PDB file of N, CA and C in Angstrom:
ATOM      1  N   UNK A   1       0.831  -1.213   0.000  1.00 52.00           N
ATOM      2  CA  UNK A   1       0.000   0.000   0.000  1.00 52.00           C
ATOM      3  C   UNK A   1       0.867   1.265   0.000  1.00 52.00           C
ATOM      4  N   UNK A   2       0.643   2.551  -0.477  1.00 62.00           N
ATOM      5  CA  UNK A   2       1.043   3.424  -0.638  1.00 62.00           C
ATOM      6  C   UNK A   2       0.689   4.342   0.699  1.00 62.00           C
ATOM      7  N   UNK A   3       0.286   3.798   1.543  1.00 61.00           N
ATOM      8  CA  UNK A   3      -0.113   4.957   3.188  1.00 61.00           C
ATOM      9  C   UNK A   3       1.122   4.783   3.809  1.00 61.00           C
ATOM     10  N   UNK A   4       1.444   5.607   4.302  1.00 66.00           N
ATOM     11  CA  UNK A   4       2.987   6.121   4.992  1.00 66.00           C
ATOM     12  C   UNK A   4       2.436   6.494   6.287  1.00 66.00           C
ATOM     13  N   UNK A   5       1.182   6.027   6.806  1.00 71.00           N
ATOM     14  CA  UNK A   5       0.727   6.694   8.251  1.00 71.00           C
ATOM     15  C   UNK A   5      -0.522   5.760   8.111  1.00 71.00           C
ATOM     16  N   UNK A   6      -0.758   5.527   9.924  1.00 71.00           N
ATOM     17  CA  UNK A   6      -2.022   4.650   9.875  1.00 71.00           C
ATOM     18  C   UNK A   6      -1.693   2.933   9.927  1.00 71.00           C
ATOM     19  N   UNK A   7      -3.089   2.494   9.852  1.00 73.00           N
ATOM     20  CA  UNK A   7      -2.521   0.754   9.673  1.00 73.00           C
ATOM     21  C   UNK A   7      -3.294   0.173   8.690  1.00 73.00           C
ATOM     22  N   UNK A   8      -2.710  -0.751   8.577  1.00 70.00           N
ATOM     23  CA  UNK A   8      -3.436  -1.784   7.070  1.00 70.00           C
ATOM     24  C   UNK A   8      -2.710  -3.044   6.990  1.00 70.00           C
ATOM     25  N   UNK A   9      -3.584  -3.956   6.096  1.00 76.00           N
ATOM     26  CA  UNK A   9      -3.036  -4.974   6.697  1.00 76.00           C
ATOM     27  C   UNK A   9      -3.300  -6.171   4.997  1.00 76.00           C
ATOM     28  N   UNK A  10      -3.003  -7.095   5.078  1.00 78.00           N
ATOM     29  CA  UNK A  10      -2.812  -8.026   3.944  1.00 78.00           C
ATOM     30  C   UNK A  10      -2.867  -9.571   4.159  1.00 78.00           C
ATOM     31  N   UNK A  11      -3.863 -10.173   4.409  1.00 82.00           N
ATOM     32  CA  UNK A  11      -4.665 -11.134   4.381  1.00 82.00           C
ATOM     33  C   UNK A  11      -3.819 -12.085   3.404  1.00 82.00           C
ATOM     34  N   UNK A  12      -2.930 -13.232   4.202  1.00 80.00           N
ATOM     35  CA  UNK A  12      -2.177 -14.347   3.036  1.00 80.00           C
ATOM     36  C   UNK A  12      -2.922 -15.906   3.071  1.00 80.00           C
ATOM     37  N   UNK A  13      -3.504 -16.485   2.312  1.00 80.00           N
ATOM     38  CA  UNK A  13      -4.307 -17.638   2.189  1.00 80.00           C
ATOM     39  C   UNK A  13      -2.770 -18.471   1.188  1.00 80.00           C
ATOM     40  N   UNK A  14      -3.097 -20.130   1.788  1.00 79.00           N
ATOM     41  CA  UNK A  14      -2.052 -20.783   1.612  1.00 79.00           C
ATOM     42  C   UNK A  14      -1.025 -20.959   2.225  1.00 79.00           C
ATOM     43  N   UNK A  15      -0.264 -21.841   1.893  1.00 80.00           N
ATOM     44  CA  UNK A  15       1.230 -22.092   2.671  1.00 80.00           C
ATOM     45  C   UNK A  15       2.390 -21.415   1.925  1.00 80.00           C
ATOM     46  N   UNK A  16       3.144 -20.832   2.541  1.00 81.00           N
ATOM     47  CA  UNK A  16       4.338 -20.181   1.674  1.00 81.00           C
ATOM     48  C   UNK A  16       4.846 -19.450   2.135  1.00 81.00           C
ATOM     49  N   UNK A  17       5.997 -18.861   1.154  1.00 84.00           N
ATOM     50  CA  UNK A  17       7.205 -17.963   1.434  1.00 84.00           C
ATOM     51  C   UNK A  17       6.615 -17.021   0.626  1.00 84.00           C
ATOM     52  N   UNK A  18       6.584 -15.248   1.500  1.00 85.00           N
ATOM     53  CA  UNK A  18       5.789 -14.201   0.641  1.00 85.00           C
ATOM     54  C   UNK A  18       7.036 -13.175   1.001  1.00 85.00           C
ATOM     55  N   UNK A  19       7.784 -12.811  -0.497  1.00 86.00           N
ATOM     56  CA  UNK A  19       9.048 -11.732  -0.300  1.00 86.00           C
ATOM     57  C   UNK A  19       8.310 -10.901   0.121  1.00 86.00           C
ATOM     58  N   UNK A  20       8.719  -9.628   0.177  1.00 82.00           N
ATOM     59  CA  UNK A  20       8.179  -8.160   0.226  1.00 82.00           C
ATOM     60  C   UNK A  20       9.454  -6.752   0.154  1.00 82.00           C
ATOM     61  N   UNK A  21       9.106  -5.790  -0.916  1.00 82.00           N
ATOM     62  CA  UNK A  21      10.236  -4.703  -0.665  1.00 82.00           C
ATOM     63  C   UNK A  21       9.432  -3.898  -0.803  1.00 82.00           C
ATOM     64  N   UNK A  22       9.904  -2.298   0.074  1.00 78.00           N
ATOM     65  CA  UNK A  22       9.184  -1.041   0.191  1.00 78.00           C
ATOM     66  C   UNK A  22       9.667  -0.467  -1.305  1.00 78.00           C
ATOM     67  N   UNK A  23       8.602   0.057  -1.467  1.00 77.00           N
ATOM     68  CA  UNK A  23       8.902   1.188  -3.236  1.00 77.00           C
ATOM     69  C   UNK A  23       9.586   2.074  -2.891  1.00 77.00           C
ATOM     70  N   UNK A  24       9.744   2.812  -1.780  1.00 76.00           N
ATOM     71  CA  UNK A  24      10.445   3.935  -1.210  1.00 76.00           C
ATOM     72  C   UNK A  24      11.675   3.366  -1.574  1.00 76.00           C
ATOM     73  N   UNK A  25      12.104   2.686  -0.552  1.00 74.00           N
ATOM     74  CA  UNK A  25      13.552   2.003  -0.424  1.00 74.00           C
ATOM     75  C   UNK A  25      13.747   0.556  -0.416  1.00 74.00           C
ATOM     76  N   UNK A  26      13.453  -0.261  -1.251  1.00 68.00           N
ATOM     77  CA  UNK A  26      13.910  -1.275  -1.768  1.00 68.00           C
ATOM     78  C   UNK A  26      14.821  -2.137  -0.522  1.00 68.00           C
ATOM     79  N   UNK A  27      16.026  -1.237  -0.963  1.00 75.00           N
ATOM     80  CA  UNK A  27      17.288  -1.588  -0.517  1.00 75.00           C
ATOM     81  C   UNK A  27      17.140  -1.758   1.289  1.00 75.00           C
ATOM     82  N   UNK A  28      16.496  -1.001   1.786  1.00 76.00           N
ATOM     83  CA  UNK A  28      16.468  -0.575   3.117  1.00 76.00           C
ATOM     84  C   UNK A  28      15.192  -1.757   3.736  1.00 76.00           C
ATOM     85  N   UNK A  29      13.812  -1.559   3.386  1.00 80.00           N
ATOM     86  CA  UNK A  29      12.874  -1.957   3.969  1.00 80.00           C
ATOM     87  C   UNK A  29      12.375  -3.363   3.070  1.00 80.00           C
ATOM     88  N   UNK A  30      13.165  -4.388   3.456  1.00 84.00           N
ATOM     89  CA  UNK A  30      12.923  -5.645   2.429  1.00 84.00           C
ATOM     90  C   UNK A  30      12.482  -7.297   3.629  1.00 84.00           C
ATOM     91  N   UNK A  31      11.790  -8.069   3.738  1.00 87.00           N
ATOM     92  CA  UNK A  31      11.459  -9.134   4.335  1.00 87.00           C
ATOM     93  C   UNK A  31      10.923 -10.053   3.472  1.00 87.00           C
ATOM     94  N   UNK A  32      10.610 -11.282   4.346  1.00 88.00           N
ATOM     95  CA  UNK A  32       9.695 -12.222   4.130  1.00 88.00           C
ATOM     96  C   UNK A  32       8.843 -12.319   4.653  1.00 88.00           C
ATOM     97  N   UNK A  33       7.521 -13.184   4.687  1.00 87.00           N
ATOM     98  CA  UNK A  33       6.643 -13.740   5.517  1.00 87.00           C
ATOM     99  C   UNK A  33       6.342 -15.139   5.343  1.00 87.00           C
ATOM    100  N   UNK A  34       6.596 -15.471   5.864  1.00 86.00           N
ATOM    101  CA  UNK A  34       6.195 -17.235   6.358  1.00 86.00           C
ATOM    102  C   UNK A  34       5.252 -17.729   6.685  1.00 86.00           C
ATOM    103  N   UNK A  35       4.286 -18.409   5.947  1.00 86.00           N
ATOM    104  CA  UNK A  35       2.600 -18.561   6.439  1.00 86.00           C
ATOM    105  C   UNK A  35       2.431 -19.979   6.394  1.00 86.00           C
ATOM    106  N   UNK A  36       2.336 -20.272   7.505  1.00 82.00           N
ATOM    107  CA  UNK A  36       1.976 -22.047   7.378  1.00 82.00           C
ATOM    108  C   UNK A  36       3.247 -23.022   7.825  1.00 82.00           C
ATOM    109  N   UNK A  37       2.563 -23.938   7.848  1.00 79.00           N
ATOM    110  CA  UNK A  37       4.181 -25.104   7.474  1.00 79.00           C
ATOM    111  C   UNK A  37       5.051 -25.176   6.781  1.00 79.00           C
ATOM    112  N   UNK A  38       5.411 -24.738   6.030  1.00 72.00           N
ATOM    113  CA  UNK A  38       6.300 -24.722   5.094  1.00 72.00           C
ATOM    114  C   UNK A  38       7.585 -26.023   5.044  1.00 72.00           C
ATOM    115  N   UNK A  39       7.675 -26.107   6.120  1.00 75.00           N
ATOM    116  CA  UNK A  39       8.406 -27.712   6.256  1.00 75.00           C
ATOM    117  C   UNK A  39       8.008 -28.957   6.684  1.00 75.00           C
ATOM    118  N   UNK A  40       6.255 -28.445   5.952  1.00 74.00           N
ATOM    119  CA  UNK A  40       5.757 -30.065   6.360  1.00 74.00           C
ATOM    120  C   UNK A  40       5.998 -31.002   5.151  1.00 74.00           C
ATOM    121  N   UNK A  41       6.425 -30.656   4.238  1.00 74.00           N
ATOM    122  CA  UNK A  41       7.098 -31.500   3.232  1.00 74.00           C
ATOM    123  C   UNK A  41       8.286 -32.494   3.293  1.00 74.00           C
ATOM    124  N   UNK A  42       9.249 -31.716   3.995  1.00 77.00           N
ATOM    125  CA  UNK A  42      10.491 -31.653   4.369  1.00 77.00           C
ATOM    126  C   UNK A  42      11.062 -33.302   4.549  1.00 77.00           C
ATOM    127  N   UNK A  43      11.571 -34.018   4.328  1.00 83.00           N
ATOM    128  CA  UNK A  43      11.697 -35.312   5.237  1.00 83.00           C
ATOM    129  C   UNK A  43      13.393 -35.858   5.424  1.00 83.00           C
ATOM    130  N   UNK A  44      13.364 -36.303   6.629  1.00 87.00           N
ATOM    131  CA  UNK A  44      15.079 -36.618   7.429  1.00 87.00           C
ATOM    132  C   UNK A  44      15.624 -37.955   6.585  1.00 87.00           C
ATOM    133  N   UNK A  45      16.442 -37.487   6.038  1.00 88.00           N
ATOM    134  CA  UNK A  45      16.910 -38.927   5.913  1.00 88.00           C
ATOM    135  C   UNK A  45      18.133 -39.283   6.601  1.00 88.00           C
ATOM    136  N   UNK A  46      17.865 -40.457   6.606  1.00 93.00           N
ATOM    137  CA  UNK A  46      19.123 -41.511   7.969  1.00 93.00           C
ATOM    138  C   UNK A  46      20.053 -41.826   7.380  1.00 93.00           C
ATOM    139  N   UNK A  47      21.096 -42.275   8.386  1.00 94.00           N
ATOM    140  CA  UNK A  47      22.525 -41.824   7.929  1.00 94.00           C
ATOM    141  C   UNK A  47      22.526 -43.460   7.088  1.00 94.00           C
ATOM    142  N   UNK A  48      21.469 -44.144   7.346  1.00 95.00           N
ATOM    143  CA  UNK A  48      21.583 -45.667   6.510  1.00 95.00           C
ATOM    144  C   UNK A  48      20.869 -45.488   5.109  1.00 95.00           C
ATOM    145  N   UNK A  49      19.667 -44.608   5.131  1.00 94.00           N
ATOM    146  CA  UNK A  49      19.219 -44.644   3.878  1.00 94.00           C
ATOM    147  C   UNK A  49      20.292 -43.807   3.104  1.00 94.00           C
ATOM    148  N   UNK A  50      20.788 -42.909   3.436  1.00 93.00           N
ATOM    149  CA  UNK A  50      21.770 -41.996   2.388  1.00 93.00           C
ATOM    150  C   UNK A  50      23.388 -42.987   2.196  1.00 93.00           C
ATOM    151  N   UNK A  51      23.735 -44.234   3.413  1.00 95.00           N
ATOM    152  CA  UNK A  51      24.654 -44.838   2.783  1.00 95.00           C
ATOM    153  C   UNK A  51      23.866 -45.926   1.899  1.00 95.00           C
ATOM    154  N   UNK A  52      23.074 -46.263   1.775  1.00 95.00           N
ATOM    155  CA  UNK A  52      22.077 -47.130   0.901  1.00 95.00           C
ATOM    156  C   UNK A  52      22.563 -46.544  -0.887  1.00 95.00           C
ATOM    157  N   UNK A  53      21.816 -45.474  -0.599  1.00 94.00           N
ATOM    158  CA  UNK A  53      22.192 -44.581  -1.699  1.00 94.00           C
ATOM    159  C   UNK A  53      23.406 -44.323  -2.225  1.00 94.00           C
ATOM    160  N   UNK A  54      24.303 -43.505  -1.573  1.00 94.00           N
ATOM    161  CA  UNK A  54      25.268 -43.991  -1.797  1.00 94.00           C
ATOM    162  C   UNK A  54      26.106 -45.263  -2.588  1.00 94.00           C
ATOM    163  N   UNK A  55      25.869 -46.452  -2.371  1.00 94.00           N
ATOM    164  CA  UNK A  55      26.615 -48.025  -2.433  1.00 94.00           C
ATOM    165  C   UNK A  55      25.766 -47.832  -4.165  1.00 94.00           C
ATOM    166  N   UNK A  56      24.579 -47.695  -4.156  1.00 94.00           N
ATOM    167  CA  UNK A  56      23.425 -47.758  -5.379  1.00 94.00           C
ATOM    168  C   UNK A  56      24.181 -47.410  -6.423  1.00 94.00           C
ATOM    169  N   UNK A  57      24.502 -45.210  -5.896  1.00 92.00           N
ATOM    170  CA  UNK A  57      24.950 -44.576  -6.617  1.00 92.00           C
ATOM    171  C   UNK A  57      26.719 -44.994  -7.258  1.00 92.00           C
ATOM    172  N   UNK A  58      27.141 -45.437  -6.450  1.00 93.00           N
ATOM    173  CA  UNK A  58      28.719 -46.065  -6.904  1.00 93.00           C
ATOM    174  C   UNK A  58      28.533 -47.551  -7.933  1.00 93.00           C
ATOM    175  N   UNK A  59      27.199 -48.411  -7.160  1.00 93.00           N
ATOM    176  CA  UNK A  59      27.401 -49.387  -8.487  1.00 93.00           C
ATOM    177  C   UNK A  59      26.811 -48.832  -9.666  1.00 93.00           C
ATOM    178  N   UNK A  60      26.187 -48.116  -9.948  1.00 91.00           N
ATOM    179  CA  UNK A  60      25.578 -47.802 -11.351  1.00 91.00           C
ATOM    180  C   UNK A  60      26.413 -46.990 -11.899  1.00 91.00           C
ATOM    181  N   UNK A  61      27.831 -46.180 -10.878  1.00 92.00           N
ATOM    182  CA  UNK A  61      28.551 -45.093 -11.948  1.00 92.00           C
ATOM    183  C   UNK A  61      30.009 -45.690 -12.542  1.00 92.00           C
ATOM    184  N   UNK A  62      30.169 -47.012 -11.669  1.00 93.00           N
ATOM    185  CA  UNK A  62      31.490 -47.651 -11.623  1.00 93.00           C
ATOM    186  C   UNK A  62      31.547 -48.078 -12.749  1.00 93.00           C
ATOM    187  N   UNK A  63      30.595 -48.954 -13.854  1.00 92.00           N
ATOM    188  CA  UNK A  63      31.136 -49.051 -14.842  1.00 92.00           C
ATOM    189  C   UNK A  63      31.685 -47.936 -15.682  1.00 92.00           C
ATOM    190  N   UNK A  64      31.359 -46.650 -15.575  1.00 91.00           N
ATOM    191  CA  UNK A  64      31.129 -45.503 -16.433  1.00 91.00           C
ATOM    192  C   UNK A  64      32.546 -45.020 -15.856  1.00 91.00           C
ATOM    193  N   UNK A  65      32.770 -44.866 -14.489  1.00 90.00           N
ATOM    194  CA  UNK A  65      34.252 -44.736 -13.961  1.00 90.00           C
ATOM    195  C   UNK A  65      35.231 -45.906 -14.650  1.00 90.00           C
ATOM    196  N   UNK A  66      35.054 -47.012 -14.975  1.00 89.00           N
ATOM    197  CA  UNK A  66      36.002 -47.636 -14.885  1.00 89.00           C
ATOM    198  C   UNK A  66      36.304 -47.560 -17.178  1.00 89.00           C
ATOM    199  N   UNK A  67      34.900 -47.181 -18.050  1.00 87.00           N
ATOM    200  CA  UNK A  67      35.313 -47.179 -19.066  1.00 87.00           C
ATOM    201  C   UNK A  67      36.151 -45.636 -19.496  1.00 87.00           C
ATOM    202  N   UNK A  68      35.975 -44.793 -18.579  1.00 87.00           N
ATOM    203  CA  UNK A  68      36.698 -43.064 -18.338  1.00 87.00           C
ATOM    204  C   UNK A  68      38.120 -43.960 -18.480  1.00 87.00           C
ATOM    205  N   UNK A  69      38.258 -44.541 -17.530  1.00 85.00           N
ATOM    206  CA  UNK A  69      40.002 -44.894 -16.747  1.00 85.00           C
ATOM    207  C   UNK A  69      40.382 -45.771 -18.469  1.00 85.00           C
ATOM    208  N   UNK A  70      40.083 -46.773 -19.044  1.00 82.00           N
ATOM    209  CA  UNK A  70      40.162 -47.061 -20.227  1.00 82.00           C
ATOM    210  C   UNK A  70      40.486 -45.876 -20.935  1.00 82.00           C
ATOM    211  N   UNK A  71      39.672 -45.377 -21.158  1.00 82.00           N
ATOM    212  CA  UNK A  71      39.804 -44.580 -22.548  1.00 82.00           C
ATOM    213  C   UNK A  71      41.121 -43.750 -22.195  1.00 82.00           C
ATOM    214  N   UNK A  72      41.017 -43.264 -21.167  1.00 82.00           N
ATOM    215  CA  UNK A  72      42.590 -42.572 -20.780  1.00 82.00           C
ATOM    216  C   UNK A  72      43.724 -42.997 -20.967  1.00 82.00           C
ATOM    217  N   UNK A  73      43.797 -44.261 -20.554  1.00 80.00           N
ATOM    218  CA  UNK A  73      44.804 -45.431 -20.638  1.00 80.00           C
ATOM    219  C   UNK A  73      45.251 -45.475 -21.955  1.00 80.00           C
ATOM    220  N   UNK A  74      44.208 -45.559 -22.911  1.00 77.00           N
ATOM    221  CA  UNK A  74      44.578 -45.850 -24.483  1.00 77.00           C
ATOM    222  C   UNK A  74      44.241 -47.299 -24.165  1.00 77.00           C
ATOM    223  N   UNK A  75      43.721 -48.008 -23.441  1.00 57.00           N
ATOM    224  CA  UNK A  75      43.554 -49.524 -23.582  1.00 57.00           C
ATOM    225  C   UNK A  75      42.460 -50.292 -24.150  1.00 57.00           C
ATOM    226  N   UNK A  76      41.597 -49.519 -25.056  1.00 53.00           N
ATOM    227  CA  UNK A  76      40.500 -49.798 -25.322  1.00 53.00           C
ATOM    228  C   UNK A  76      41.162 -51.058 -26.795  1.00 53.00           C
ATOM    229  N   UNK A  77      41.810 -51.050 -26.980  1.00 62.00           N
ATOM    230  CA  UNK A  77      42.345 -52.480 -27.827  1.00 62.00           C
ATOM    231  C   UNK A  77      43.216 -53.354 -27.153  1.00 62.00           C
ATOM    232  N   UNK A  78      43.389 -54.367 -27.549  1.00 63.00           N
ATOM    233  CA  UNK A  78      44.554 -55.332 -26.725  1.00 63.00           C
ATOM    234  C   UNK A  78      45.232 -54.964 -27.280  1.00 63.00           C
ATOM    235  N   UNK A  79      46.630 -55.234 -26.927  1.00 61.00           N
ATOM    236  CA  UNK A  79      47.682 -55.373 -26.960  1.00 61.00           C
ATOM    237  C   UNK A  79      48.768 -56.126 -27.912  1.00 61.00           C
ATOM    238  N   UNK A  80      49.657 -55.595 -28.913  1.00 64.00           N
ATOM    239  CA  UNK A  80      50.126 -56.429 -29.676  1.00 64.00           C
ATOM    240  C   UNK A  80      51.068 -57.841 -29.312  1.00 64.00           C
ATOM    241  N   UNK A  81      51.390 -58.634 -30.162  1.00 61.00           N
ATOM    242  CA  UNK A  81      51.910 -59.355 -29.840  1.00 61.00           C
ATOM    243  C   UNK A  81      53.227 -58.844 -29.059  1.00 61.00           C
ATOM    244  N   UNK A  82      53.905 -57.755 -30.256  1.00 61.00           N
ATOM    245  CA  UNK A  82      55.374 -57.116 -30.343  1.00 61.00           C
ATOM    246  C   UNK A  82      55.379 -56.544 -29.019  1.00 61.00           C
ATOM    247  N   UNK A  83      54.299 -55.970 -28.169  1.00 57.00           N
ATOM    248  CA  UNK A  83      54.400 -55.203 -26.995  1.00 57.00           C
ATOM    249  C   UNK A  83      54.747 -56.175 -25.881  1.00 57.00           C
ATOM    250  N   UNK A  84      54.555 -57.395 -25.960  1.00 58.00           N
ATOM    251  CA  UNK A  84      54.671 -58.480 -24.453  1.00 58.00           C
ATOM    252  C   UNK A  84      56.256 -58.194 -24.398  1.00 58.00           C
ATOM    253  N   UNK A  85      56.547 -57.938 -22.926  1.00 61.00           N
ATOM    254  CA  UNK A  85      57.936 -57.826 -22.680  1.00 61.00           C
ATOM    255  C   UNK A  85      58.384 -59.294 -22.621  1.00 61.00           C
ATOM    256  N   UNK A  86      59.866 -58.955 -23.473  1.00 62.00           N
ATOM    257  CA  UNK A  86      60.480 -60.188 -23.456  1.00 62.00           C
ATOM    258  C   UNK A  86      61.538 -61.233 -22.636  1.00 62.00           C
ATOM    259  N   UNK A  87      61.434 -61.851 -21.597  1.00 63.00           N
ATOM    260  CA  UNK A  87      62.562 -62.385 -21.122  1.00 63.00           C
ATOM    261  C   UNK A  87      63.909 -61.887 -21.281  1.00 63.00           C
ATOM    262  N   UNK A  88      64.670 -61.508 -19.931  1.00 62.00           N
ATOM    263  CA  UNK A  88      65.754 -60.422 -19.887  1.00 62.00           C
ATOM    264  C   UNK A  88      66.772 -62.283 -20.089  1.00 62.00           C
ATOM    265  N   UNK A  89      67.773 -62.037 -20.793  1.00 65.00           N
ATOM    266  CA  UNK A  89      68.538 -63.237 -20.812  1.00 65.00           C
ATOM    267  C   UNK A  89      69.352 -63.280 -19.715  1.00 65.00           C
ATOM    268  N   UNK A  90      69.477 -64.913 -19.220  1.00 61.00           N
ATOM    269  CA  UNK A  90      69.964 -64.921 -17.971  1.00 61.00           C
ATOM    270  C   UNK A  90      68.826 -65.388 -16.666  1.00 61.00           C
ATOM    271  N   UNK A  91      67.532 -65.673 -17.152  1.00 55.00           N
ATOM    272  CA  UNK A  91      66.692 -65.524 -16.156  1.00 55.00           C
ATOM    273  C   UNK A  91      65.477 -66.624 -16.272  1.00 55.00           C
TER     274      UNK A  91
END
């Protein structure tokens, strides 16, 4: 509202986060309002369900980690015959 004197007031229906900044000064006169639960959504997870997750998340990325480490390597072909190291003589 534009009254600079007096009272008035603003009626919020629903659950939520309601910003607010003054037109005057922005910068100066700025909040929120918080109406309701807002963290009845919210839910804890345990330190077993997130290592659950975890173990899930490592087997489904490990193949994808382990064809990265390949391709880096250059090992994505075998190996020639000529490359097998050969018996040092004497041994």
């Amino acid at each position: 509202p534009d009254r600079s004197s007096g009272s008035w007031g603003l009626v919020f229906d629903g659950t939520g986060i309601s910003k607010y900044a003054s037109a005057a000064a922005p910068d100066a006169m700025r909040g929120v309002v918080v109406v309701g639960d807002v963290f009845g959504s919210v839910h804890d997870v345990t330190t077993r369900q997130l290592t659950l997750l975890g173990a899930v998340g490592m087997g489904l990325l490990s193949p994808l980690a382990f064809g990265v480490f390949l391709w880096l390597r250059g090992r994505d072909t075998p190996p020639d015959a000529g490359d097998v190291a050969k018996p040092r003589p004497g041994t």
